[in-house]
XYZ file of C-alpha atoms in Angstrom:
740
model
C -80.788 -10.902 -1.048
C -77.286 -10.496 -2.585
C -74.350 -9.788 -0.275
C -72.892 -6.302 -0.280
C -69.288 -5.538 -1.177
C -68.604 -4.694 2.421
C -69.834 -8.014 3.768
C -66.977 -9.457 5.894
C -67.858 -12.975 4.776
C -66.758 -12.045 1.253
C -63.158 -11.593 2.509
C -63.012 -14.614 4.770
C -59.889 -16.659 4.061
C -58.289 -13.876 2.016
C -55.222 -12.124 3.576
C -55.361 -8.373 3.776
C -52.569 -6.042 2.480
C -50.708 -5.997 5.815
C -50.569 -9.786 5.960
C -49.307 -9.931 2.370
C -46.636 -7.364 3.215
C -45.538 -9.307 6.289
C -45.449 -12.515 4.235
C -43.334 -10.804 1.550
C -40.928 -9.475 4.204
C -40.579 -12.941 5.751
C -39.934 -14.462 2.346
C -37.400 -11.734 1.628
C -35.620 -12.392 4.932
C -35.467 -16.149 4.174
C -33.889 -15.321 0.812
C -31.349 -12.972 2.459
C -30.496 -15.441 5.237
C -29.963 -18.345 2.855
C -28.315 -16.553 -0.035
C -24.875 -17.892 -0.919
C -23.636 -14.383 -1.575
C -23.400 -11.264 0.551
C -26.228 -8.760 0.116
C -26.165 -5.251 1.536
C -28.338 -2.150 1.319
C -26.336 1.107 1.356
C -27.820 4.536 1.854
C -25.797 7.770 1.911
C -22.588 5.648 2.071
C -23.780 3.910 5.260
C -24.472 0.160 5.542
C -28.182 0.008 6.460
C -29.023 -3.657 6.105
C -27.191 -6.832 5.156
C -27.511 -10.593 5.303
C -25.432 -12.996 7.402
C -23.302 -14.037 4.407
C -22.225 -10.396 3.894
C -21.193 -10.159 7.550
C -19.246 -13.444 7.246
C -17.452 -12.342 4.058
C -16.154 -9.180 5.771
C -15.252 -10.942 9.042
C -18.112 -9.753 11.268
C -19.657 -11.983 13.943
C -23.177 -10.836 13.083
C -25.028 -8.531 10.731
C -25.410 -6.016 13.555
C -21.630 -5.654 13.815
C -21.403 -4.834 10.094
C -24.065 -2.128 10.027
C -23.974 1.647 10.487
C -20.393 1.883 9.228
C -19.224 3.704 6.099
C -19.003 1.660 2.918
C -15.584 3.315 2.377
C -14.209 0.929 5.042
C -14.920 -2.016 2.694
C -12.170 -0.920 0.295
C -8.362 -1.004 0.560
C -8.138 2.778 0.519
C -10.025 5.943 -0.336
C -8.672 6.012 -3.888
C -10.051 2.523 -4.589
C -13.440 3.561 -3.211
C -13.635 6.654 -5.400
C -12.420 4.736 -8.461
C -15.273 2.246 -8.071
C -17.795 5.042 -7.558
C -16.640 6.806 -10.733
C -16.961 3.570 -12.728
C -20.256 2.381 -11.246
C -22.341 5.567 -11.010
C -22.774 6.241 -14.781
C -24.019 2.663 -15.266
C -26.304 2.566 -12.222
C -27.715 6.028 -12.987
C -29.220 4.512 -16.159
C -31.094 1.950 -14.077
C -28.633 -0.781 -15.031
C -26.776 -3.176 -12.781
C -23.044 -2.561 -12.431
C -20.786 -5.605 -12.282
C -17.058 -5.820 -11.676
C -14.334 -7.791 -9.979
C -13.025 -5.605 -7.146
C -10.353 -5.889 -4.476
C -12.013 -5.302 -1.070
C -10.939 -5.364 2.586
C -12.163 -7.512 5.472
C -12.602 -6.212 8.980
C -9.132 -7.430 9.993
C -7.526 -5.563 7.065
C -7.090 -8.636 4.849
C -7.597 -7.860 1.145
C -9.646 -10.250 -0.996
C -11.221 -10.395 -4.457
C -14.959 -10.130 -4.962
C -17.456 -10.183 -7.767
C -19.496 -7.069 -7.105
C -22.978 -6.348 -8.498
C -24.748 -3.109 -7.621
C -27.983 -1.400 -8.586
C -29.763 1.733 -7.457
C -33.088 1.223 -5.694
C -34.468 4.155 -7.663
C -32.275 5.667 -10.402
C -34.474 8.744 -10.355
C -33.764 9.310 -6.658
C -30.261 8.183 -5.851
C -30.628 9.142 -2.182
C -32.931 6.123 -1.759
C -29.791 4.032 -1.743
C -28.456 1.026 -3.576
C -28.283 -2.751 -3.189
C -25.013 -4.610 -3.694
C -24.322 -8.321 -4.073
C -20.823 -9.397 -2.973
C -19.424 -12.803 -3.954
C -16.063 -13.819 -2.447
C -13.974 -15.071 -5.396
C -10.605 -15.135 -3.629
C -10.279 -18.915 -3.989
C -11.191 -18.770 -7.660
C -8.665 -15.967 -8.230
C -5.969 -17.955 -6.422
C -6.783 -21.063 -8.462
C -6.684 -19.007 -11.657
C -3.294 -17.542 -10.720
C -1.983 -21.026 -9.913
C -3.258 -22.333 -13.247
C -1.562 -19.478 -15.105
C 1.667 -20.218 -13.266
C 1.478 -23.916 -14.223
C 0.762 -23.013 -17.856
C 3.702 -20.605 -17.870
C 6.012 -23.290 -16.476
C 4.664 -25.749 -19.041
C 5.369 -23.296 -21.855
C 8.929 -22.723 -20.617
C 9.567 -26.476 -20.533
C 8.031 -26.935 -23.964
C 9.835 -24.020 -25.615
C 13.259 -24.826 -24.154
C 13.275 -28.614 -24.455
C 16.102 -30.047 -26.557
C 13.773 -32.724 -28.011
C 10.775 -32.345 -30.312
C 7.411 -32.279 -28.527
C 4.061 -32.324 -30.312
C 0.441 -32.561 -29.110
C -1.947 -34.427 -31.445
C -5.728 -34.639 -31.358
C -7.404 -36.809 -33.999
C -3.870 -37.086 -35.404
C -3.764 -33.334 -36.055
C -1.310 -30.873 -34.486
C -2.760 -28.745 -31.692
C 0.625 -27.585 -30.427
C 4.337 -28.284 -30.909
C 7.637 -26.775 -29.860
C 10.302 -25.163 -32.004
C 12.618 -28.176 -31.677
C 10.005 -30.337 -33.418
C 9.502 -27.788 -36.203
C 13.250 -27.385 -36.684
C 13.783 -31.166 -36.713
C 11.325 -31.537 -39.619
C 12.401 -28.326 -41.377
C 9.232 -26.268 -40.883
C 8.891 -22.597 -40.041
C 7.393 -21.556 -36.670
C 3.621 -22.145 -36.649
C 3.590 -23.862 -40.051
C 2.511 -27.227 -38.608
C -0.382 -25.920 -36.517
C -3.581 -27.768 -37.401
C -2.028 -30.054 -40.042
C -2.411 -33.849 -40.125
C 0.467 -36.033 -38.917
C 0.287 -37.744 -42.323
C 2.393 -34.841 -43.572
C 5.582 -36.201 -41.964
C 5.251 -39.857 -42.989
C 6.852 -41.159 -46.198
C 3.804 -43.183 -47.289
C 0.140 -43.613 -46.429
C 0.781 -47.191 -45.288
C 3.517 -46.152 -42.840
C 1.093 -43.617 -41.375
C -1.556 -46.365 -40.949
C 0.984 -48.856 -39.515
C 2.164 -46.293 -36.942
C -1.394 -45.992 -35.621
C -1.581 -49.768 -35.164
C 1.652 -49.774 -33.143
C 0.542 -47.204 -30.548
C -3.196 -48.007 -30.339
C -2.849 -50.956 -27.908
C -0.420 -49.290 -25.398
C -2.592 -46.155 -25.385
C -5.741 -48.154 -24.671
C -3.962 -49.867 -21.752
C -2.894 -46.530 -20.300
C 0.743 -47.207 -21.130
C 3.345 -45.241 -23.050
C 4.395 -46.175 -26.541
C 8.146 -46.267 -27.177
C 9.825 -47.059 -30.435
C 11.643 -45.928 -33.547
C 9.802 -44.431 -36.494
C 10.994 -43.149 -39.851
C 9.641 -39.683 -40.515
C 9.904 -37.316 -43.453
C 11.196 -33.742 -43.432
C 9.414 -30.981 -45.359
C 11.955 -31.326 -48.196
C 11.297 -35.078 -48.439
C 14.430 -36.221 -46.598
C 13.755 -39.236 -44.337
C 14.957 -39.116 -40.739
C 15.016 -41.755 -38.036
C 13.341 -40.764 -34.775
C 13.156 -42.265 -31.365
C 9.685 -41.532 -30.008
C 7.852 -41.804 -26.702
C 4.117 -41.119 -26.653
C 1.192 -41.454 -24.286
C -2.504 -40.643 -24.377
C -3.419 -37.582 -22.322
C -6.510 -39.437 -21.026
C -6.607 -43.234 -21.702
C -10.353 -43.243 -21.005
C -11.078 -40.554 -23.587
C -8.993 -40.734 -26.791
C -10.604 -37.483 -27.855
C -8.208 -35.586 -25.597
C -5.342 -36.652 -27.854
C -1.738 -37.613 -27.059
C 1.681 -36.087 -26.486
C 4.679 -37.248 -28.531
C 8.334 -36.699 -27.639
C 10.694 -37.220 -30.554
C 14.460 -37.267 -30.924
C 16.292 -37.283 -34.223
C 18.493 -40.400 -34.119
C 19.427 -40.389 -37.802
C 23.079 -39.947 -36.971
C 22.918 -42.732 -34.428
C 21.260 -45.059 -36.892
C 23.942 -44.255 -39.424
C 26.582 -45.184 -36.867
C 24.801 -48.428 -36.063
C 24.733 -49.330 -39.763
C 28.429 -48.629 -40.044
C 29.034 -50.875 -37.013
C 27.341 -53.723 -38.801
C 29.617 -53.172 -41.773
C 32.836 -52.691 -39.801
C 32.988 -54.831 -36.669
C 36.584 -53.753 -36.211
C 35.354 -50.394 -34.943
C 32.875 -51.962 -32.519
C 34.808 -51.150 -29.354
C 35.203 -47.519 -30.320
C 31.539 -47.189 -31.099
C 30.598 -48.885 -27.831
C 32.839 -46.430 -25.984
C 31.147 -43.568 -27.812
C 27.764 -44.814 -26.654
C 29.156 -45.284 -23.151
C 30.332 -41.678 -23.128
C 26.894 -40.521 -24.238
C 25.338 -42.459 -21.387
C 27.924 -41.060 -18.958
C 27.081 -37.546 -20.071
C 23.423 -38.337 -19.573
C 24.119 -39.572 -16.051
C 26.220 -36.519 -15.301
C 23.451 -34.307 -16.645
C 20.928 -36.074 -14.415
C 23.234 -35.693 -11.440
C 23.705 -32.021 -12.327
C 19.962 -31.475 -12.508
C 19.511 -33.227 -9.169
C 22.141 -30.958 -7.637
C 20.502 -27.891 -9.191
C 17.171 -29.012 -7.767
C 18.733 -29.354 -4.344
C 20.243 -25.867 -4.621
C 16.896 -24.461 -5.779
C 15.080 -26.041 -2.841
C 17.677 -24.620 -0.451
C 17.227 -21.210 -2.076
C 13.454 -21.413 -1.655
C 13.927 -22.383 1.976
C 16.256 -19.413 2.459
C 13.796 -17.012 0.845
C 11.127 -18.222 3.261
C 13.243 -17.468 6.333
C 15.748 -14.772 5.361
C 15.528 -11.210 4.068
C 16.406 -11.119 0.364
C 18.356 -7.832 0.575
C 20.462 -8.194 3.735
C 20.453 -11.957 4.280
C 19.241 -11.408 7.851
C 16.488 -13.582 9.369
C 13.011 -12.312 8.509
C 10.058 -12.084 10.893
C 9.106 -15.747 10.351
C 12.523 -17.024 11.461
C 12.682 -14.376 14.201
C 9.358 -15.633 15.556
C 10.674 -19.185 15.693
C 13.912 -18.163 17.432
C 12.035 -15.895 19.828
C 9.741 -18.741 20.840
C 12.745 -20.962 21.655
C 14.546 -18.132 23.479
C 11.519 -17.311 25.635
C 10.915 -20.981 26.469
C 14.549 -21.356 27.549
C 14.396 -18.105 29.535
C 11.259 -19.270 31.330
C 12.914 -22.525 32.371
C 16.134 -20.831 33.482
C 14.454 -17.771 35.079
C 16.388 -15.447 32.751
C 15.639 -12.158 30.980
C 15.408 -11.659 27.228
C 15.822 -8.253 25.576
C 14.072 -7.284 22.346
C 15.246 -4.160 20.498
C 13.385 -2.307 17.758
C 15.775 -0.203 15.649
C 14.639 2.335 13.040
C 16.812 4.772 11.078
C 16.017 8.479 11.470
C 14.900 10.251 8.277
C 16.076 7.355 6.117
C 13.467 8.295 3.511
C 15.600 11.342 2.686
C 18.426 9.035 1.558
C 16.142 7.144 -0.832
C 14.500 10.327 -2.108
C 17.723 12.221 -2.742
C 20.199 9.482 -3.742
C 17.897 6.696 -4.932
C 16.845 3.336 -3.555
C 19.984 1.604 -4.840
C 22.175 3.715 -2.534
C 19.647 3.270 0.276
C 19.773 -0.513 -0.172
C 23.580 -0.455 0.010
C 23.368 1.443 3.310
C 20.943 -1.159 4.685
C 23.201 -4.045 3.615
C 26.267 -2.512 5.284
C 24.280 -1.567 8.389
C 22.996 -5.149 8.650
C 26.592 -6.420 8.622
C 27.583 -3.894 11.317
C 24.645 -4.823 13.556
C 25.417 -8.527 13.215
C 29.068 -7.914 14.078
C 28.096 -5.870 17.157
C 26.206 -8.667 18.941
C 26.918 -12.173 20.153
C 26.638 -15.336 18.074
C 23.541 -16.479 20.001
C 21.804 -13.140 19.357
C 19.510 -12.644 16.349
C 19.509 -9.563 14.126
C 16.470 -9.555 11.830
C 15.037 -7.137 9.278
C 11.306 -6.488 9.148
C 11.477 -4.411 5.975
C 12.416 -0.893 4.994
C 14.814 0.507 7.583
C 13.335 -1.415 10.543
C 15.384 -4.035 12.394
C 14.594 -6.201 15.443
C 17.336 -7.660 17.655
C 16.658 -10.632 19.943
C 19.143 -10.921 22.848
C 18.702 -14.070 24.999
C 19.894 -14.014 28.618
C 20.181 -10.206 28.609
C 18.947 -7.888 31.364
C 18.407 -4.132 31.299
C 22.041 -3.326 31.996
C 23.261 -5.591 29.229
C 20.659 -4.244 26.813
C 21.788 -0.673 27.518
C 25.410 -1.604 26.734
C 24.356 -3.219 23.457
C 22.200 -0.213 22.551
C 25.122 2.176 23.145
C 27.276 -0.032 20.965
C 24.673 -0.084 18.194
C 24.369 3.713 18.236
C 28.136 4.099 17.912
C 28.295 1.460 15.176
C 25.587 3.124 13.096
C 27.203 6.564 13.449
C 30.338 5.490 11.543
C 30.137 7.035 8.012
C 28.961 4.834 5.136
C 31.021 5.126 1.960
C 28.639 4.245 -0.876
C 30.236 4.945 -4.266
C 31.149 8.654 -4.172
C 28.764 9.386 -1.291
C 29.796 9.529 2.356
C 26.655 9.145 4.445
C 25.894 9.213 8.147
C 22.665 7.826 9.561
C 21.359 7.816 13.103
C 19.120 5.165 14.626
C 16.411 5.330 17.258
C 16.172 2.225 19.453
C 13.358 0.957 21.647
C 13.962 -1.821 24.204
C 11.491 -4.244 25.798
C 12.383 -6.918 28.357
C 10.941 -10.372 28.971
C 9.103 -11.161 31.206
C 8.410 -7.627 32.485
C 7.077 -6.141 29.245
C 5.513 -9.146 27.535
C 5.410 -12.918 27.167
C 5.591 -13.302 23.377
C 7.051 -11.688 20.273
C 3.972 -9.645 19.449
C 3.711 -8.116 22.923
C 7.443 -7.432 23.186
C 7.716 -5.949 19.678
C 4.766 -3.608 20.330
C 6.410 -2.397 23.526
C 9.802 -1.991 21.840
C 8.150 -0.153 18.940
C 6.436 2.261 21.348
C 9.744 2.851 23.147
C 11.450 3.500 19.802
C 8.906 6.190 18.953
C 9.556 7.778 22.341
C 13.266 7.869 21.436
C 12.356 9.682 18.215
C 10.155 12.151 20.082
C 12.992 12.830 22.519
C 15.388 13.899 19.784
C 16.341 10.691 17.907
C 19.774 9.015 17.826
C 19.105 7.478 21.229
C 17.469 4.512 22.929
C 14.615 4.214 25.395
C 13.350 1.376 27.568
C 9.633 0.650 27.555
C 7.885 2.141 30.594
C 4.390 2.487 31.995
C 4.452 6.124 30.884
C 5.160 5.067 27.303
C 2.351 2.515 27.563
C -0.025 5.223 28.710
C 1.149 7.507 25.898
C 0.734 4.677 23.375
C -2.743 3.873 24.690
C -3.650 7.559 24.574
C -2.384 7.836 20.990
C -4.380 4.768 19.941
C -7.477 6.121 21.702
C -7.153 9.493 19.978
C -6.405 7.846 16.626
C -9.625 5.806 16.767
C -11.689 8.733 18.048
C -10.268 11.097 15.426
C -11.449 8.779 12.632
C -15.028 9.520 13.672
C -14.597 13.157 14.714
C -15.583 14.652 11.359
C -18.643 12.441 10.902
C -19.782 13.187 14.457
C -19.371 16.947 14.064
C -16.796 17.202 16.871
C -14.408 19.493 14.979
C -14.832 23.258 14.763
C -12.816 26.276 13.718
C -11.887 29.290 15.839
C -10.671 32.492 14.227
C -7.929 34.814 15.520
C -7.988 38.409 14.190
C -4.996 39.700 12.210
C -4.450 43.456 12.649
C -2.917 45.993 10.257
C -0.089 47.834 12.019
C -0.752 50.939 9.900
C -4.522 51.330 10.394
C -5.206 49.203 13.465
C -8.077 47.538 11.623
C -8.686 43.811 11.362
C -7.579 42.782 7.879
C -7.547 39.016 8.252
C -8.306 35.983 10.358
C -6.381 32.778 10.941
C -8.525 29.624 11.038
C -7.444 27.409 13.964
C -8.730 23.836 14.313
C -10.291 22.751 17.608
C -11.526 19.297 18.703
C -13.925 18.759 21.571
C -14.634 15.089 22.317
C -17.729 14.278 24.426
C -15.747 12.003 26.772
C -12.151 13.185 26.339
C -13.016 16.868 26.442
C -10.948 19.462 24.588
C -7.984 17.792 22.847
C -4.986 20.008 22.094
C -4.064 20.469 18.415
C -0.451 19.798 19.434
C -1.643 16.304 20.413
C -4.073 15.363 17.668
C -2.545 17.077 14.595
C 0.557 14.773 14.560
C -1.778 11.773 14.862
C -3.858 13.037 11.949
C -0.706 13.521 9.857
C 0.758 10.082 10.619
C -2.549 8.289 9.955
C -3.460 10.113 6.736
C -6.585 11.613 8.325
C -5.092 15.072 7.814
C -6.185 15.004 4.151
C -9.974 14.823 4.703
C -9.662 17.021 7.813
C -7.554 19.572 5.932
C -10.067 19.687 3.090
C -12.850 20.227 5.659
C -10.876 23.090 7.240
C -10.381 24.913 3.920
C -14.010 24.432 2.915
C -15.384 25.447 6.327
C -13.140 28.519 6.660
C -13.900 29.832 3.158
C -17.620 29.124 3.568
C -17.625 31.050 6.860
C -15.784 34.001 5.305
C -18.269 34.086 2.437
C -21.144 34.028 4.952
C -19.641 36.978 6.867
C -19.203 38.963 3.654
C -22.796 38.179 2.649
C -23.898 39.569 6.018
C -22.175 42.883 5.256
C -18.675 42.403 6.701
C -15.868 44.184 4.875
C -13.858 41.466 3.041
C -10.784 40.230 4.913
C -8.267 37.493 4.160
C -8.697 34.003 5.617
C -5.415 32.294 6.593
C -5.459 28.475 6.646
C -2.518 26.284 7.657
C -1.418 23.510 5.288
C 0.116 20.258 6.549
C 3.040 18.638 4.757
C 0.773 15.780 3.584
C -1.707 18.256 2.080
C 1.053 20.239 0.388
C 2.573 17.091 -1.178
C -0.793 15.900 -2.508
C -0.912 16.251 -6.296
C -4.547 17.409 -6.324
C -4.070 20.315 -3.873
C -4.228 23.223 -6.383
C -7.282 21.801 -8.144
C -8.946 21.000 -4.807
C -8.481 24.580 -3.595
C -9.890 25.966 -6.848
C -12.894 23.613 -6.677
C -13.672 24.670 -3.095
C -13.390 28.375 -3.942
C -15.668 27.925 -6.955
C -18.192 25.970 -4.864
C -18.180 28.647 -2.156
C -18.051 31.559 -4.611
C -15.108 33.237 -2.825
C -12.488 35.454 -4.482
C -9.196 33.432 -4.496
C -7.323 36.556 -3.384
C -9.061 36.365 0.010
C -7.586 32.926 0.783
C -4.089 32.825 2.292
C -2.510 29.364 2.655
C 0.230 29.111 5.302
C 3.074 26.628 4.851
C 5.768 26.069 7.462
C 9.330 26.908 6.523
C 10.545 23.333 7.161
C 7.940 21.795 4.836
C 8.753 24.253 2.049
C 12.479 23.491 2.285
C 12.114 19.697 2.385
C 11.648 19.611 -1.394
C 12.136 23.228 -2.466
C 11.869 22.680 -6.230
C 8.581 20.824 -5.838
C 7.383 23.486 -3.388
C 8.140 26.212 -5.927
C 6.051 24.417 -8.570
C 3.048 24.000 -6.253
C 3.287 27.589 -4.975
C 3.464 28.931 -8.528
C 0.401 26.883 -9.468
C -1.583 28.227 -6.494
C -0.379 31.796 -7.099
C -1.493 31.615 -10.741
C -4.918 30.565 -9.487
C -5.019 33.791 -7.432
C -4.392 32.219 -4.005
C -1.940 33.950 -1.633
C 0.892 31.971 -0.002
C 2.609 32.668 3.326
C 5.574 31.055 5.098
C 4.569 30.168 8.684
C 6.938 29.963 11.708
C 9.619 31.780 9.716
C 13.044 31.755 11.318
C 12.618 28.419 13.149
C 13.969 26.356 10.258
C 16.568 26.843 7.567
C 15.820 28.666 4.341
C 18.113 29.347 1.415
C 17.683 32.976 0.400
C 17.804 31.950 -3.262
C 14.888 29.582 -2.742
C 13.017 32.103 -0.583
C 13.164 34.579 -3.438
C 11.881 31.956 -5.913
C 8.998 30.975 -3.604
C 7.357 34.340 -4.425
C 5.268 34.183 -1.269
C 3.027 37.032 -0.230
C 3.881 37.098 3.456
C 6.358 35.861 6.079
C 4.990 34.977 9.506
C 7.434 35.693 12.357
C 7.306 32.865 14.885
C 6.071 33.751 18.368
C 9.253 32.300 19.919
C 11.090 35.397 18.591
C 8.290 37.833 19.476
C 8.009 36.711 23.107
C 11.224 38.380 24.317
C 11.876 41.097 21.718
C 11.640 43.851 24.325
C 14.466 42.340 26.413
C 16.500 39.880 24.309
C 18.934 41.625 21.916
C 19.246 38.459 19.804
C 15.489 38.260 19.247
C 15.440 41.977 18.440
C 18.135 41.484 15.827
C 16.464 38.405 14.312
C 13.027 40.012 14.070
C 14.470 43.219 12.646
C 16.444 41.252 10.072
C 13.386 39.225 9.004
C 11.266 42.357 8.550
C 14.034 44.147 6.636
C 14.693 41.152 4.391
C 10.969 40.640 3.661
C 10.583 44.325 2.824
C 13.506 44.222 0.420
C 11.987 41.156 -1.296
C 8.595 42.829 -1.578
C 6.952 40.615 1.016
C 4.680 41.544 3.898
C 5.306 40.355 7.466
C 2.990 39.329 10.266
C 4.103 38.688 13.843
C 2.230 36.081 15.883
C 1.990 35.836 19.651
C 1.851 39.601 20.324
C 0.770 40.026 23.953
C 2.136 43.391 25.174
C 2.182 47.046 24.170
C 5.995 46.961 24.162
C 6.081 44.123 21.648
C 3.598 45.929 19.453
C 5.575 49.215 19.502
C 8.830 47.449 18.673
C 7.239 45.673 15.687
C 5.580 48.877 14.476
C 8.883 50.761 14.726
C 10.641 48.104 12.665
C 7.981 48.250 9.907
C 6.139 44.963 10.539
C 2.990 44.901 8.368
C 0.535 42.949 10.539
C 0.245 41.334 13.981
C -1.928 38.840 15.829
C -2.009 37.604 19.406
C -3.738 37.814 22.785
C -3.004 41.559 22.929
C -5.758 41.947 20.355
C -7.897 38.849 20.876
C -7.830 35.165 21.628
C -9.073 32.821 18.878
C -12.875 33.211 18.709
C -15.753 31.026 17.635
C -17.455 31.955 14.372
C -20.283 33.740 16.208
C -17.917 35.562 18.562
C -15.665 36.647 15.681
C -18.660 38.093 13.846
C -19.604 40.072 16.957
C -15.979 41.193 17.343
C -15.941 42.563 13.805
C -19.255 44.374 14.235
C -18.042 46.000 17.462
C -14.791 47.086 15.784
C -16.642 49.040 13.093
């Protein structure tokens, strides 16, 4: 009886689908583990899976360490990441593989070159991710750069040699220099590819020449001799030649010939044979030629020695100021600390940075800035002892190493440095004054090596800047705690957006005429699961200094406008949404287009968005600020000057800003019922704004008296705890419904 299709014996020895799948996965894993290139699977910009080679290439101990992070971290910066995406996506969307050589970043921040190949898993469904193959080609790139450098040097030697040089292969010209062409009377490039027969007088001389050099070439030796050649016009010339095969084992690689026209010398020699009476003079002439040759060789040897000394100096000294660089500083610091350890002495390390030095470069140019740095370097060097080291790290940052110096001595030196730097700099027609901030760390209390001491001194220097600049601070445990806290917040802030830890609260803005809520100010809040609520005064400066303010600022604008649109869709009467701009956002070239794109995506009327810019940011580069404000205003977006009165504004610029509203800082509002100065300032601001056609809004209103004063003076709007604290999105919606 025949077996049925379901008989288990029919399938004996045949693997089922699960076994085949497991086998395929094991084979795939073997391929991944043994691949000579890095392989990674990326989904929604997150590294999902990779092989060990990928982890090694990017400096991770294991594949697990490399996973779950954003693929943006693999690139030098966000711009590089987006540039690659823009280039790769159109290719990969067609189901094709995208290949390119790309500069990427290892875990430790080191940049390196890769050959990158990427392909979508499913071009029809891009959210299924992509697979990328990464090949580290840094060594190949370095070798290529070195080869190009050697070829460049070779070309310089060839093109500037005073003798004729020609490369022959199969007795045809593959390359020659201009001296050789000029010697034979040919135009540039005219000899390329021609046979060497062209510059011999007869066929037999051409054949005889080959016999003379064939044996030395075969023995790996150079051929030296005199040969009669023929110029293009038929004139014979005598040449002294030196030639050698490029590869004695393979004549096919050809030979290089160095030729010198010695026709004049041969003529002299012939005359010597005819007139022995002039022999001594001719011998002296030859002696002089040899002496010049020796002098030239000695000159070249001296030049080589000078060049080597220059290279050595470049390796250890700053090119601009001539001060020791970090490499030489590290060496001197190591010796100083070793000596201090043996002698039980202190060593002071100072980190000096100029306050607002960027303004000098921006306003007067880098040439003037460089002159200031050169003169400052000379002053610093003159202010310390001979055994002390003044070094320049770069920019306007200097480190001073003071052996056998305790805290008292370091303080005296710091005072002296501050006074020295304060003396005006006369650069061309400019008289400039700069102020430094100095941080001081002491060995052995604050660290045992240069890295530890410089980090402590750097932290102390930043404390000096925070405390008002133009001063010095010693490193303390408090500064260490502050530095640790800043680092902790910096690292946590990088993940805050992705982990949905940021949110916006909204503070109502009230019309003084109607008492109705006419706007809301979006205020950023950060609640960390371990750190708790982090004050904006603490994390906003960190975001600005680290560059994180750009993605965070974009998120704030998008979130605030989206929320306003949601409220309006739910029936709320339209109000304006005020969003603060940081200086980094305002300086970004794409800001106007970004704002327009967000408004178009959200579907919000541009007139309902009010961007607030602090007075100090607007006045840093007023002409540039005017251009950006005009661009935003033409797009329909309202502009307001925040914290008005706390900085310095030129009335001519204020008029040209054409802002919609001035925001009176709460520091003036706080005491307007008692302080006559605050009353006068607030009244003047409101009067000036009114005369310029601008509205005013007072922040920090907390009492009935403050409100009545502002209303009496004609202030347009107000916000503060008198009306409401900042509210969550849900609470603000309830607030608006209750106010109706």
